[in-house]
Coordinates of C-alpha atoms and ligand atoms in Angstrom, one line a residue:
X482 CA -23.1 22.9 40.5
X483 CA -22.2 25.4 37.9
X484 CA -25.2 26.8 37.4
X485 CA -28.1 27.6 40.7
X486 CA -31.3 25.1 39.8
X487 CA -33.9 27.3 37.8
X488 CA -37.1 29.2 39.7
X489 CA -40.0 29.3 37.6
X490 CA -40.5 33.0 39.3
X491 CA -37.4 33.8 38.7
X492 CA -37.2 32.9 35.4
X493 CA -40.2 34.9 34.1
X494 CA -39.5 37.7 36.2
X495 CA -42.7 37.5 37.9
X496 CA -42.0 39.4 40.2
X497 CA -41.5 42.3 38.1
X498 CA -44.1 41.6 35.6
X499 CA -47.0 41.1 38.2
X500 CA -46.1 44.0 40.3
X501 CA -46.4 46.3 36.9
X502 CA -50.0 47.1 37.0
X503 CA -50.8 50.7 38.9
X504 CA -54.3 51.9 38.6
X505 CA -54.2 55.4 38.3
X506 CA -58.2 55.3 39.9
X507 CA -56.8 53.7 42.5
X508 CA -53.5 56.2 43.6
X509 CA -56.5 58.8 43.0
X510 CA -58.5 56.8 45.8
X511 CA -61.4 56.1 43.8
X512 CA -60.6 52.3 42.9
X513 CA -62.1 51.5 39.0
X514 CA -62.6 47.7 38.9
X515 CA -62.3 47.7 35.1
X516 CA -59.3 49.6 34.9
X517 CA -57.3 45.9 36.3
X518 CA -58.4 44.4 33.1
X519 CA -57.7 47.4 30.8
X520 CA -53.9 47.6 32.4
X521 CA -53.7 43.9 31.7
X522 CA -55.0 43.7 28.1
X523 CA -52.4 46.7 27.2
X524 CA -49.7 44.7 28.4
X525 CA -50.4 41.8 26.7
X526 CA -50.9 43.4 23.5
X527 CA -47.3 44.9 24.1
X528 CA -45.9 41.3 24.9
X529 CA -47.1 39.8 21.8
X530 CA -45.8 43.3 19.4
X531 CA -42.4 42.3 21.1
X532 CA -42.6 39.2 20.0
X533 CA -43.9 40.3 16.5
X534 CA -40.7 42.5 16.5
X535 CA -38.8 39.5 17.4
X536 CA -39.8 38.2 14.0
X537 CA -40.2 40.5 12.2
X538 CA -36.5 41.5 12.7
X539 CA -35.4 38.3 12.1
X540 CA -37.2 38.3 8.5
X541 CA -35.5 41.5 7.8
X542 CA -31.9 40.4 8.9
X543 CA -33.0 38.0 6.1
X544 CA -34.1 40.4 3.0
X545 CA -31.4 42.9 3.8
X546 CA -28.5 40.2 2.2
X547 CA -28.1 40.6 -0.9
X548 CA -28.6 37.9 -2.5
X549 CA -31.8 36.0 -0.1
X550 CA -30.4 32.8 0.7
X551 CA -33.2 30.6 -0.9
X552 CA -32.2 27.7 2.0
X553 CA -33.3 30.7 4.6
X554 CA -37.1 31.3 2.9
X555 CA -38.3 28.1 4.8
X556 CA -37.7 29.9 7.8
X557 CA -39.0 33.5 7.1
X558 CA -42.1 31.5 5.8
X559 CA -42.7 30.4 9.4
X560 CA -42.0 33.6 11.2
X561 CA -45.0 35.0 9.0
X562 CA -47.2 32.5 9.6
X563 CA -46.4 32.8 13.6
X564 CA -46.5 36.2 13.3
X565 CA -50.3 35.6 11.7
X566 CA -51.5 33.4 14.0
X567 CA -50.4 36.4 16.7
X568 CA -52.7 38.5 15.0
X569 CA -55.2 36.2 15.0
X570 CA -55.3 36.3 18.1
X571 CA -54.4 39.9 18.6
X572 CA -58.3 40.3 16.9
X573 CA -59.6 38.2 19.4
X574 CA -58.9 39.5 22.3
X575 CA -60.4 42.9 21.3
X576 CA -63.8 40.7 22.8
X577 CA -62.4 40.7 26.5
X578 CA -61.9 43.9 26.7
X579 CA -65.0 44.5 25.8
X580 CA -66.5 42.8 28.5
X581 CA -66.0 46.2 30.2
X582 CA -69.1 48.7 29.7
X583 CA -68.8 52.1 27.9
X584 CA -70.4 53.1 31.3
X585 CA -67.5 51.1 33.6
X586 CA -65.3 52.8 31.3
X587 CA -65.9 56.3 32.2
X588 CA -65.3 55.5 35.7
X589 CA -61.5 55.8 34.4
X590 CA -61.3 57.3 30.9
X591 CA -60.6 61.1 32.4
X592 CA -57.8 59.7 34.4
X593 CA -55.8 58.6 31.3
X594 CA -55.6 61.8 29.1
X595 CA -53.4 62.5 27.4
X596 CA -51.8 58.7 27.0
X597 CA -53.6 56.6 24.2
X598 CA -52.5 53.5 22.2
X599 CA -51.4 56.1 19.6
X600 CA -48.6 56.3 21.4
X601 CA -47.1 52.4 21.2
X602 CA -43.6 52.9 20.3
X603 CA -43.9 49.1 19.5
X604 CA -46.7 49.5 17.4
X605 CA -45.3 52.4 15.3
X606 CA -42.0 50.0 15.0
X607 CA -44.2 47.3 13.3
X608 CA -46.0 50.0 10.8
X609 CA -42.4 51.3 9.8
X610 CA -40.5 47.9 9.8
X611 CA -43.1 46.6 7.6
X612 CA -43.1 50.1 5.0
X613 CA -46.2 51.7 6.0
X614 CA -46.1 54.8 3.2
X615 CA -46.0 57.8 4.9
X616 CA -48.0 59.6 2.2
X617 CA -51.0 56.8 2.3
X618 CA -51.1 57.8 6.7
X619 CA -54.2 59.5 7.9
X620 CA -53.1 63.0 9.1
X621 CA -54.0 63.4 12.8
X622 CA -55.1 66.1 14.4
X623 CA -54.0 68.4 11.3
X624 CA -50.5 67.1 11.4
X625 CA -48.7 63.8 10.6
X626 CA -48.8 61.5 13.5
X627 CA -44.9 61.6 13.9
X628 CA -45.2 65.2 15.6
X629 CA -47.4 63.9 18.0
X630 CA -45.1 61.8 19.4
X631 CA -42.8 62.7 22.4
X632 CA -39.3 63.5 21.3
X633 CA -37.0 60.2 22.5
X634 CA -39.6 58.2 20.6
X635 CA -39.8 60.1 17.1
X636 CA -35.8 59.8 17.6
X637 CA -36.5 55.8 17.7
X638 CA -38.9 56.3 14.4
X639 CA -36.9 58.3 12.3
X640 CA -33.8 56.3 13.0
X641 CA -36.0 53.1 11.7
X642 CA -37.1 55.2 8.9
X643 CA -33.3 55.7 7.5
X644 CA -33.5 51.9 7.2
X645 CA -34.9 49.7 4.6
X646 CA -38.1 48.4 5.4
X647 CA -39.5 45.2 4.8
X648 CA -41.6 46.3 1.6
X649 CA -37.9 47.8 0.2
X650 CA -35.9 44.7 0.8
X651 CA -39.1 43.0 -1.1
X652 CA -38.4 45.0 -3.9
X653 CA -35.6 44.5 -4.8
X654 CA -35.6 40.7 -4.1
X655 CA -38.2 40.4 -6.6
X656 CA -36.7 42.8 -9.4
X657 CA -33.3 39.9 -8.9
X658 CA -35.9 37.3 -9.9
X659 CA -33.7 35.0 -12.4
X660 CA -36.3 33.3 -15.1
X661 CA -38.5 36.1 -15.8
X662 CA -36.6 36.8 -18.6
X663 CA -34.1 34.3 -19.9
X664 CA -32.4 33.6 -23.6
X665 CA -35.7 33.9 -26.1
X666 CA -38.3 33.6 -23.1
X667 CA -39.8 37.0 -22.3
X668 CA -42.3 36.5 -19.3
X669 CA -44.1 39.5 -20.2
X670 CA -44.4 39.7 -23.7
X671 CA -45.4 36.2 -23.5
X672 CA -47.9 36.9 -20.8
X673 CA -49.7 39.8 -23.0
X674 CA -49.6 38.1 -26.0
X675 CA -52.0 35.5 -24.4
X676 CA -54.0 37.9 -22.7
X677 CA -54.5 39.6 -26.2
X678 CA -55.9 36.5 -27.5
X679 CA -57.9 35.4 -25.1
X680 CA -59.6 39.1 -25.3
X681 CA -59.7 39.1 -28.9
X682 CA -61.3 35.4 -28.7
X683 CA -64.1 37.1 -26.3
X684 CA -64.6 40.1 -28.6
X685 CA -64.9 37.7 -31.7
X686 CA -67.3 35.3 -29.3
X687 CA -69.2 38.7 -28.2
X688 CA -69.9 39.7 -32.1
X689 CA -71.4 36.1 -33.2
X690 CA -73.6 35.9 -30.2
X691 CA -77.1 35.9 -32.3
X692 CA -79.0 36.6 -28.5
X693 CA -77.1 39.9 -27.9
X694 CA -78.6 43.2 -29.1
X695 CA -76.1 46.0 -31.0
X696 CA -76.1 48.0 -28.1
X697 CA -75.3 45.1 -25.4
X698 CA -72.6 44.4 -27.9
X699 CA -71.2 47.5 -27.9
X700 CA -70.9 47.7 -24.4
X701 CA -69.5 44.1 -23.4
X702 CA -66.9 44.9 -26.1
X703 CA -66.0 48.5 -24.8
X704 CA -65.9 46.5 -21.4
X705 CA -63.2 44.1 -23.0
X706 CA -61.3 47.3 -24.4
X707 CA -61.1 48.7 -21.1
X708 CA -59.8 45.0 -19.8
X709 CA -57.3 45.4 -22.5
X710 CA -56.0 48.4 -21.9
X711 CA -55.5 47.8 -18.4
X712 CA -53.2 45.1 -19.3
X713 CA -51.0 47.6 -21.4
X714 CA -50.1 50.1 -19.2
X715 CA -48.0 47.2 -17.8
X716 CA -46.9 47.0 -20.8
X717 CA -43.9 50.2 -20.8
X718 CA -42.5 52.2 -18.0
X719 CA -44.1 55.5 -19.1
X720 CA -47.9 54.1 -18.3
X721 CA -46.8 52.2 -15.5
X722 CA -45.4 55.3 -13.7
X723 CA -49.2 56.4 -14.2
X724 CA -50.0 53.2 -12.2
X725 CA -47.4 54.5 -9.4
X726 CA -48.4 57.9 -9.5
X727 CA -52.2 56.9 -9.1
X728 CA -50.9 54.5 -6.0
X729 CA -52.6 51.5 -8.0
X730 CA -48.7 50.3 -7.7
X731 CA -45.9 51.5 -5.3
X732 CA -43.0 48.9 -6.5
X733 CA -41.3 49.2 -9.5
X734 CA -42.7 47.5 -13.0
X735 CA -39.9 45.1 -12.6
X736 CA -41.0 43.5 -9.0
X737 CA -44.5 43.5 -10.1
X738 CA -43.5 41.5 -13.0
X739 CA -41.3 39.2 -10.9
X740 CA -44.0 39.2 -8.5
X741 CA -47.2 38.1 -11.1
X742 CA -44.4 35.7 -12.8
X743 CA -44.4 34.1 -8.7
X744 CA -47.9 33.7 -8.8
X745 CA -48.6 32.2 -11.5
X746 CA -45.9 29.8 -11.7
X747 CA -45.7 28.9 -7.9
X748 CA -45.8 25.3 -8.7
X749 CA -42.6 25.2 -10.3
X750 CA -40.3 24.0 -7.2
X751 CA -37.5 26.8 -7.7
X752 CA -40.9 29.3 -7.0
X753 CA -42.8 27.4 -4.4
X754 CA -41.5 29.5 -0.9
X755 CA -41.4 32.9 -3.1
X756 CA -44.7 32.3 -3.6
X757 CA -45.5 31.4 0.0
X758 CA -44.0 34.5 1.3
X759 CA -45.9 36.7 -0.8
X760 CA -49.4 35.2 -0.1
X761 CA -48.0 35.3 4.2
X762 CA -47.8 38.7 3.4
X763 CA -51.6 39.6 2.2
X764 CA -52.5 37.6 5.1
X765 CA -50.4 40.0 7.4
X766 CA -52.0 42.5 5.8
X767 CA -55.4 41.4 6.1
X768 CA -55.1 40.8 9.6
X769 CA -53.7 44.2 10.8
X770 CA -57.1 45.8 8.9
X771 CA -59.0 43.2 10.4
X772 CA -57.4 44.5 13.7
X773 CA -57.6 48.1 12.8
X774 CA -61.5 48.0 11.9
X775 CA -62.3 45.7 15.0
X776 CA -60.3 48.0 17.3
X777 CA -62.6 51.1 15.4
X778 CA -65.4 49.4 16.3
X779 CA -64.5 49.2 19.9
X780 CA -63.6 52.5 20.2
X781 CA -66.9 53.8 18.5
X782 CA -68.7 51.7 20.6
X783 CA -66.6 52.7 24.2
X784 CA -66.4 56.5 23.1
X785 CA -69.0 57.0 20.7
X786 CA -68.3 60.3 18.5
X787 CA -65.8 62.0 21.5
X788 CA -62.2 62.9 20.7
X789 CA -59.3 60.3 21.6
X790 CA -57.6 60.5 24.7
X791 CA -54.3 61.2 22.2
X792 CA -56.3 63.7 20.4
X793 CA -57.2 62.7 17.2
X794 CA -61.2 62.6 15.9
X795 CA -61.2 59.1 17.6
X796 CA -63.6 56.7 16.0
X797 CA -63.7 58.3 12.7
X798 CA -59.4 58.5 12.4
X799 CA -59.2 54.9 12.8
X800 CA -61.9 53.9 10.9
X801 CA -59.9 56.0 8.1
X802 CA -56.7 54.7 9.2
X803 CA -58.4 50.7 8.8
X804 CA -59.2 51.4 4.8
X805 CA -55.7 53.2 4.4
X806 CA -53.2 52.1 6.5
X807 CA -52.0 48.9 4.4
X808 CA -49.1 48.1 3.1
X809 CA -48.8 45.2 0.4
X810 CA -51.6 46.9 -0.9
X811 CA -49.6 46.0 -4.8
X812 CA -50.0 42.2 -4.3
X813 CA -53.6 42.9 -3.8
X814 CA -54.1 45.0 -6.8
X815 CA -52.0 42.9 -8.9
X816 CA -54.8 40.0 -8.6
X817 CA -56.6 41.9 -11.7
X818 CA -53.9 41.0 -13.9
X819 CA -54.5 37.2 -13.6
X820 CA -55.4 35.0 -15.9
X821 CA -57.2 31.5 -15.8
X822 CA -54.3 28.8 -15.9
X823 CA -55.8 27.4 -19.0
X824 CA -54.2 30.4 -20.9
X825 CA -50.9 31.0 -19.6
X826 CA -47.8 30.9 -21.8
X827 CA -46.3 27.4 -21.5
X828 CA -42.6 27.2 -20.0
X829 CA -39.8 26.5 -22.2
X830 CA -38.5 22.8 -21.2
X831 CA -35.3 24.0 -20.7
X832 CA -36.4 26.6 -18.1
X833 CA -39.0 24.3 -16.5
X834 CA -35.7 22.0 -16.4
X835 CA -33.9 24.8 -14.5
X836 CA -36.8 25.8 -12.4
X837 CA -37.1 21.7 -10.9
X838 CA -34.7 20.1 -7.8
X839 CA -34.4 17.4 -10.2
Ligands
HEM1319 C1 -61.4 51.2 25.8 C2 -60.5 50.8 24.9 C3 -59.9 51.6 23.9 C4 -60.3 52.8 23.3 C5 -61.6 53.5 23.6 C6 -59.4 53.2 22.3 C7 -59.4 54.3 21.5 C8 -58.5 54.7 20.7 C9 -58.5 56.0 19.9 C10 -59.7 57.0 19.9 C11 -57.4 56.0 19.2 C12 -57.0 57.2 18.3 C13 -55.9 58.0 18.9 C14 -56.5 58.9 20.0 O1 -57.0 59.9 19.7 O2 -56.3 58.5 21.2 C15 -56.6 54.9 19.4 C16 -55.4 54.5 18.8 C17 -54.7 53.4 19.1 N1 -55.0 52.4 20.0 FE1 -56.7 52.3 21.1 N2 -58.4 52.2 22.3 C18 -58.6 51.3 23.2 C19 -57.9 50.1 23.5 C20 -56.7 49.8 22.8 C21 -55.9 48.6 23.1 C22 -56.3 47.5 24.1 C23 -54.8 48.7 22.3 C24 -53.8 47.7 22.3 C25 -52.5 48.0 22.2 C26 -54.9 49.9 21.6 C27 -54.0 50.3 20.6 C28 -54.1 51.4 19.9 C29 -53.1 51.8 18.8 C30 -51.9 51.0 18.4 C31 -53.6 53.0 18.3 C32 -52.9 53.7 17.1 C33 -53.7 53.3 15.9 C34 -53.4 54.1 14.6 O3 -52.9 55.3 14.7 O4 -53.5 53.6 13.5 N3 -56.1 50.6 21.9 N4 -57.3 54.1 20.4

């Protein structure tokens, strides 16, 4: 036989894996039960980051040619979605762990300083892969967290960080978005045209309404000049750098426009795994906060207000960290710039015609 007949131990390296959890309380000679299931939940939690990775690099191999190969979307489409239903889980098993006590937990705590979860190489990978902003990171402990890290893994960080991330690649697939403006069709003037009427038509509606009082008139019409205003600092690059510089935006006008164009004409065919990549990518981002907030309020509850083992404020630096740390924040914010479907500019045939497999 050319090959020896496969050993399921030997396969999974189970020998390796299962001899891989040390208790410190135990080398110390003071054996902390809890501290078995606290080894073991790290580990697993750095399994399924490498397999995240695994992903996650495969989606990027994707986005970095240029252009996408559309026939290769169907694919990064499923790696999100696996990559979601990890995290899913990922929430989850915050629960087991805490089946340990705040009091079981001390037994051990003292013994781990000064390692912490802040310190997951893997983790940091994912934040940086994905195009965390440095500028929107919580500082920690005074500094930013990349000083806090020991020197051959900031090398591994900063090396990522010359690379485009995930949210670059983005970019500028969605400014290469063919359609959005093609021989008279102009997505955008198109777009505010309608949203001007359909405002105008409130304000007129707003005026005639005999059961409104001048005053409540006045403000529900300030209220729709607000709304339209809004609208027109996507209008020209000047306000929209006022969007960037205020963080309400991060890409450029041009991929939010793309990106707005996806959404609301993701039922075209030519659009439909565009669109499904960008609403995979809120979910990511939903459930790394939904991680980040249940893992704060696991911490809170095992440490209460004390410092973090790696040194930051603890509880209060990830609860921070959980409202801040998000990355497709843009496709979030760009939901106030929807309109009902009811007033949408129509497709030109010819571009509908385009847009089909047909
Ligand atoms: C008793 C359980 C745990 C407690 C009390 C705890 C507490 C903390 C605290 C206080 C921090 C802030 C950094 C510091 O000062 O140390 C932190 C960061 C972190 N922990 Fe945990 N942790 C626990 C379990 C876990 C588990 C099971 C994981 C899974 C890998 C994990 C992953 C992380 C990560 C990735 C960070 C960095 C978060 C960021 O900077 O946004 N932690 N943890």
């Amino acid at each position: 036989m050319k090959y020896a007949p496969v050993r399921y131990d030997d396969y999974l390296k189970l020998n390796q894996l299962l001899s891989a959890q040390e208790r410190i309380s135990e080398t110390k000679g003071r054996a902390a039960h809890d501290e078995m299931l606290f080894i073991i939940i790290h580990q697993v939690y750095e399994l399924w980051f490498k397999q995240i990775l695994f992903e996650l690099d495969s989606i990027l191999k994707t986005y970095n040619q240029v252009p996408v190969p559309e026939s290769s979307l169907g694919q990064v489409v499923r790696e999100l979605n696996r990559i979601n239903e990890i995290f899913r889980i990922l929430v989850q098993q915050v629960s087991v762990l805490e089946t340990m006590t705040p009091f079981d937990f001390l037994d051990f705590r003292d013994d781990l300083y000064p390692a912490s979860g802040f310190q997951s190489l893997q983790f940091r990978l994912l934040e940086t892969k994905l195009g965390l902003n440095s500028n929107k990171r919580v500082q920690f402990a005074g500094s930013s967290y990349i000083n806090h890290l020991p020197a051959d893994q900031r090398a591994v960080i900063e090396q990522e960080m010359k690379l485009p991330s995930l949210k670059e690649s983005l970019e500028s697939w969605l400014e290469r978005t063919p359609f959005v403006s093609e021989g008279t069709f102009d997505f955008w003037n198109q777009y505010f045209a309608c949203v001007k009427n359909m405002i105008e038509g409130d304000m007129e509606l707003v005026q005639k309404n005999p059961r409104l009082s001048e005053e409540e008139k006045k403000v529900s019409i300030g209220r729709l000049e607000m709304s339209l205003k809004q609208f027109e600092m996507l209008s020209g690059d000047q306000d929209y750098k006022k969007l960037q510089d205020s963080g309400f935006f991060e890409m450029s006008r041009k991929a939010i426009l793309s990106a707005l164009f996806i959404l609301i004409y993701r039922d075209e065919p030519i659009l439909h795994k565009p669109f499904e990549v960008i609403d995979a990518l809120q979910d990511l981002d939903e459930s790394m906060t939904q991680w980040r907030s249940r893992h704060a309020l696991m911490a809170h509850r095992m440490i209460g207000t004390r410092i973090g083992t790696g040194g930051s404020s603890g509880g209060d630096y990830l609860q921070k960290a959980a409202g801040q740390h998000k990355i497709f924040t843009d496709f979030f914010n760009l939901s106030t710039f929807l309109i009902p479907r009811s007033q949408i500019p129509k497709l030109p045939d010819s571009l509908k015609k385009k847009m089909g497999f047909v």
